[in-house]
Amino acid sequence: MGLVNSVFVLRDAMINGYAVGAFNVYNIETLKAVVRAAHEKQSPVILQTTPSTIKHIGEDFFAAAAKAAAAKYNIPIILHLDHGNSFELAVKCIRAGYTSIMIDGSHLPYEENIVLTKKVVELAHSVGVTVEAELGSIAGVEDDMYVNEDKSTFTDPEMVPHFVEKTGVDTLAIAIGTAHGLYKGEVKLDFDRLKKIHNLVDVPLVLHGASGVPDGHIRKAIELGISKINIATELKVAFANAIKRVFKENPEENDPRKYFSAGEKEVVDVVKKKITLFGSGGKA
Ligand SMILES: [Zn+2]
């Protein structure tokens, strides 16, 4: 199977009340870990990279690795640009073989967010690539951007139908109280807002910043209409902690195949747990 776009995967999730995990990957080991976990659980999966990860490795390297994974494992795999920050980067990723693009114009004035998103949608749809946009802003550090918690604004449900209709987006990231990075305080999600938005539009909704959100909150969010859930920080922490353990036990270790394998194994475990929580196991 080649890489697929998000249409069937996320529509099926929306209709059948489960969510698909979108896992941020940083290198071959984390990419392999996510795909291996999804294959073991027979789950569709979204691999995603942020602009700074692309700067670090290159969109062509990720696309080649994701295509190899899709050829090897018989499950739906989507390669997604997370928090795409320009039309140019969207074009580069589509050319490299990404099958899904997020264009994040959430920091722009509303009308400009519509113009940028629509431009990316028109291009992406002409070549069968799906688009995610964001309305409202999610607190915390995402990639190189920092959004202050006070300044962050939750998604206004009344604006959602207009935005979806004007842009033609396939999926929408909404701000209902999650944050990027690690949580400092108690997690409070605005479930009423989510319910309202879900009732107003017919596109799969995306939850960003879901690392560290209690399982009960995640289950409720899925029940109320979340179809894609982004996990980044928890994978970074798992990968780093496993490698730290290797060096603590054996400070002389210098074989990347050994310390990276420890990280990979830990990421497989985290992803499998998330797939179970999201209910996407067996849906491949
Ligand atoms: Zn995000």
Tab-separated table of C-alpha atoms in Angstrom, residues 89-266:
chain	number	residue	atom	x	y	z
A	89	LEU	CA	6.682	24.755	2.612
A	90	ALA	CA	3.314	23.198	1.776
A	91	VAL	CA	4.361	23.039	-1.894
A	92	LYS	CA	7.748	21.514	-1.014
A	93	CYS	CA	6.147	18.821	1.137
A	94	ILE	CA	3.510	17.965	-1.477
A	95	ARG	CA	6.230	17.645	-4.114
A	96	ALA	CA	8.211	15.354	-1.810
A	97	GLY	CA	5.184	13.077	-1.351
A	98	TYR	CA	3.393	14.264	1.812
A	99	THR	CA	-0.255	13.236	1.607
A	100	SER	CA	-1.648	15.685	4.143
A	101	ILE	CA	-0.786	19.281	5.029
A	102	MET	CA	-1.579	21.448	7.995
A	103	ILE	CA	-1.475	25.124	7.216
A	104	ASP	CA	-1.469	27.019	10.478
A	105	GLY	CA	-2.731	30.537	9.966
A	106	SER	CA	-4.111	30.723	13.494
A	107	HIS	CA	-1.745	33.574	14.408
A	108	LEU	CA	-3.088	35.657	11.505
A	109	PRO	CA	-6.158	37.899	11.518
A	110	TYR	CA	-9.249	35.811	10.678
A	111	GLU	CA	-9.625	36.962	7.057
A	112	GLU	CA	-5.924	36.351	6.336
A	113	ASN	CA	-6.158	32.877	7.865
A	114	ILE	CA	-8.989	32.182	5.390
A	115	VAL	CA	-7.002	33.483	2.392
A	116	LEU	CA	-3.850	31.468	3.219
A	117	THR	CA	-5.773	28.289	4.060
A	118	LYS	CA	-7.877	28.510	0.907
A	119	LYS	CA	-4.778	28.939	-1.246
A	120	VAL	CA	-3.216	25.785	0.213
A	121	VAL	CA	-6.508	23.857	-0.062
A	122	GLU	CA	-6.841	24.685	-3.763
A	123	LEU	CA	-3.340	23.499	-4.536
A	124	ALA	CA	-3.465	20.416	-2.287
A	125	HIS	CA	-6.870	19.225	-3.502
A	126	SER	CA	-5.743	19.460	-7.129
A	127	VAL	CA	-3.247	16.663	-6.375
A	128	GLY	CA	-5.302	14.610	-3.901
A	129	VAL	CA	-3.676	15.923	-0.728
A	130	THR	CA	-5.822	16.740	2.321
A	131	VAL	CA	-5.565	19.901	4.443
A	132	GLU	CA	-5.912	20.666	8.138
A	133	ALA	CA	-6.266	24.246	9.363
A	134	GLU	CA	-6.460	25.789	12.808
A	135	LEU	CA	-8.966	28.197	14.269
A	136	GLY	CA	-8.242	29.638	17.709
A	137	SER	CA	-4.767	29.248	19.194
A	138	ILE	CA	-3.360	26.486	21.323
A	139	ALA	CA	-1.152	27.570	24.223
A	140	GLY	CA	2.459	26.503	24.730
A	141	VAL	CA	5.511	26.050	22.538
A	142	GLU	CA	4.906	24.457	19.168
A	143	ASP	CA	8.011	24.145	17.088
A	144	ASP	CA	9.594	27.617	17.252
A	145	MET	CA	6.400	29.451	18.120
A	146	TYR	CA	5.293	30.321	21.630
A	147	VAL	CA	1.692	31.127	22.454
A	148	ASN	CA	1.092	32.586	25.886
A	149	GLU	CA	-1.661	30.886	27.853
A	150	ASP	CA	-3.358	34.217	28.620
A	151	LYS	CA	-3.245	35.315	25.034
A	152	SER	CA	-4.414	32.001	23.666
A	153	THR	CA	-7.961	32.149	22.484
A	154	PHE	CA	-10.297	29.202	22.366
A	155	THR	CA	-12.052	28.438	19.091
A	156	ASP	CA	-15.282	30.393	18.714
A	157	PRO	CA	-17.918	27.847	17.621
A	158	GLU	CA	-19.914	30.495	15.757
A	159	MET	CA	-16.970	31.137	13.411
A	160	VAL	CA	-16.364	27.488	12.541
A	161	PRO	CA	-19.044	26.868	9.859
A	162	HIS	CA	-18.053	30.077	8.034
A	163	PHE	CA	-14.344	29.172	8.155
A	164	VAL	CA	-14.896	25.607	6.948
A	165	GLU	CA	-17.158	26.723	4.121
A	166	LYS	CA	-14.892	29.573	2.972
A	167	THR	CA	-11.667	27.530	3.008
A	168	GLY	CA	-12.838	24.032	2.020
A	169	VAL	CA	-10.557	22.419	4.640
A	170	ASP	CA	-10.804	18.685	5.249
A	171	THR	CA	-10.069	18.741	8.980
A	172	LEU	CA	-9.943	21.428	11.639
A	173	ALA	CA	-7.712	21.829	14.698
A	174	ILE	CA	-9.590	23.513	17.511
A	175	ALA	CA	-8.467	25.154	20.741
A	176	ILE	CA	-10.457	23.856	23.726
A	177	GLY	CA	-7.858	24.030	26.499
A	178	THR	CA	-5.043	21.657	25.569
A	179	ALA	CA	-1.491	23.036	25.431
A	180	HIS	CA	1.648	22.166	23.518
A	181	GLY	CA	4.507	20.732	25.581
A	182	LEU	CA	4.248	19.523	29.165
A	183	TYR	CA	1.403	20.600	31.444
A	184	LYS	CA	2.187	22.584	34.541
A	185	GLY	CA	-1.244	22.762	36.107
A	186	GLU	CA	-4.433	20.748	35.969
A	187	VAL	CA	-5.801	20.007	32.495
A	188	LYS	CA	-9.205	21.572	31.918
A	189	LEU	CA	-10.888	20.962	28.592
A	190	ASP	CA	-13.924	22.912	27.416
A	191	PHE	CA	-16.124	19.960	26.464
A	192	ASP	CA	-19.234	22.103	25.899
A	193	ARG	CA	-17.342	24.078	23.291
A	194	LEU	CA	-16.225	20.869	21.573
A	195	LYS	CA	-19.773	19.531	21.541
A	196	LYS	CA	-21.067	22.765	20.013
A	197	ILE	CA	-18.406	22.785	17.284
A	198	HIS	CA	-19.009	19.112	16.465
A	199	ASN	CA	-22.728	19.791	16.056
A	200	LEU	CA	-22.086	22.716	13.719
A	201	VAL	CA	-19.737	21.152	11.146
A	202	ASP	CA	-19.216	17.905	9.290
A	203	VAL	CA	-15.386	17.802	9.241
A	204	PRO	CA	-13.168	15.641	11.476
A	205	LEU	CA	-11.863	17.681	14.417
A	206	VAL	CA	-8.269	17.609	15.624
A	207	LEU	CA	-6.914	17.852	19.158
A	208	HIS	CA	-3.385	19.252	19.456
A	209	GLY	CA	-1.210	19.213	22.549
A	210	ALA	CA	-2.640	15.952	23.873
A	211	SER	CA	0.543	14.756	25.605
A	212	GLY	CA	-0.117	14.453	29.324
A	213	VAL	CA	-3.899	14.875	29.050
A	214	PRO	CA	-5.533	12.296	31.371
A	215	ASP	CA	-7.012	9.238	29.630
A	216	GLY	CA	-10.538	10.027	30.830
A	217	HIS	CA	-10.414	13.463	29.175
A	218	ILE	CA	-9.180	11.905	25.937
A	219	ARG	CA	-11.987	9.332	25.937
A	220	LYS	CA	-14.566	12.047	26.516
A	221	ALA	CA	-13.080	14.251	23.771
A	222	ILE	CA	-13.322	11.341	21.299
A	223	GLU	CA	-16.903	10.680	22.375
A	224	LEU	CA	-17.737	14.341	21.709
A	225	GLY	CA	-16.243	14.409	18.219
A	226	ILE	CA	-12.427	14.483	18.160
A	227	SER	CA	-11.130	12.263	15.311
A	228	LYS	CA	-7.376	13.021	15.192
A	229	ILE	CA	-5.138	13.378	18.224
A	230	ASN	CA	-1.592	14.775	18.072
A	231	ILE	CA	1.099	13.331	20.316
A	232	ALA	CA	4.609	14.791	20.275
A	233	THR	CA	6.055	15.523	23.712
A	234	GLU	CA	5.317	12.106	25.209
A	235	LEU	CA	7.283	10.446	22.405
A	236	LYS	CA	10.240	12.807	22.838
A	237	VAL	CA	10.309	12.107	26.576
A	238	ALA	CA	10.069	8.324	26.101
A	239	PHE	CA	12.828	8.292	23.477
A	240	ALA	CA	15.171	10.497	25.535
A	241	ASN	CA	14.565	8.686	28.830
A	242	ALA	CA	15.351	5.277	27.339
A	243	ILE	CA	18.615	6.601	25.892
A	244	LYS	CA	19.515	8.287	29.192
A	245	ARG	CA	19.000	4.936	30.949
A	246	VAL	CA	21.379	3.219	28.519
A	247	PHE	CA	24.135	5.756	29.221
A	248	LYS	CA	23.538	5.652	32.950
A	249	GLU	CA	23.990	1.894	32.987
A	250	ASN	CA	26.863	1.944	30.526
A	251	PRO	CA	28.547	5.355	30.132
A	252	GLU	CA	30.993	3.850	27.613
A	253	GLU	CA	28.277	2.777	25.169
A	254	ASN	CA	28.958	4.258	21.742
A	255	ASP	CA	26.917	2.136	19.357
A	256	PRO	CA	23.943	4.157	18.051
A	257	ARG	CA	22.243	0.889	17.090
A	258	LYS	CA	22.152	0.004	20.779
A	259	TYR	CA	21.080	3.288	22.385
A	260	PHE	CA	18.683	4.272	19.623
A	261	SER	CA	17.096	0.802	19.733
A	262	ALA	CA	16.312	1.358	23.403
A	263	GLY	CA	14.595	4.629	22.487
A	264	GLU	CA	12.721	3.009	19.626
A	265	LYS	CA	11.395	0.221	21.850
A	266	GLU	CA	10.125	2.723	24.414
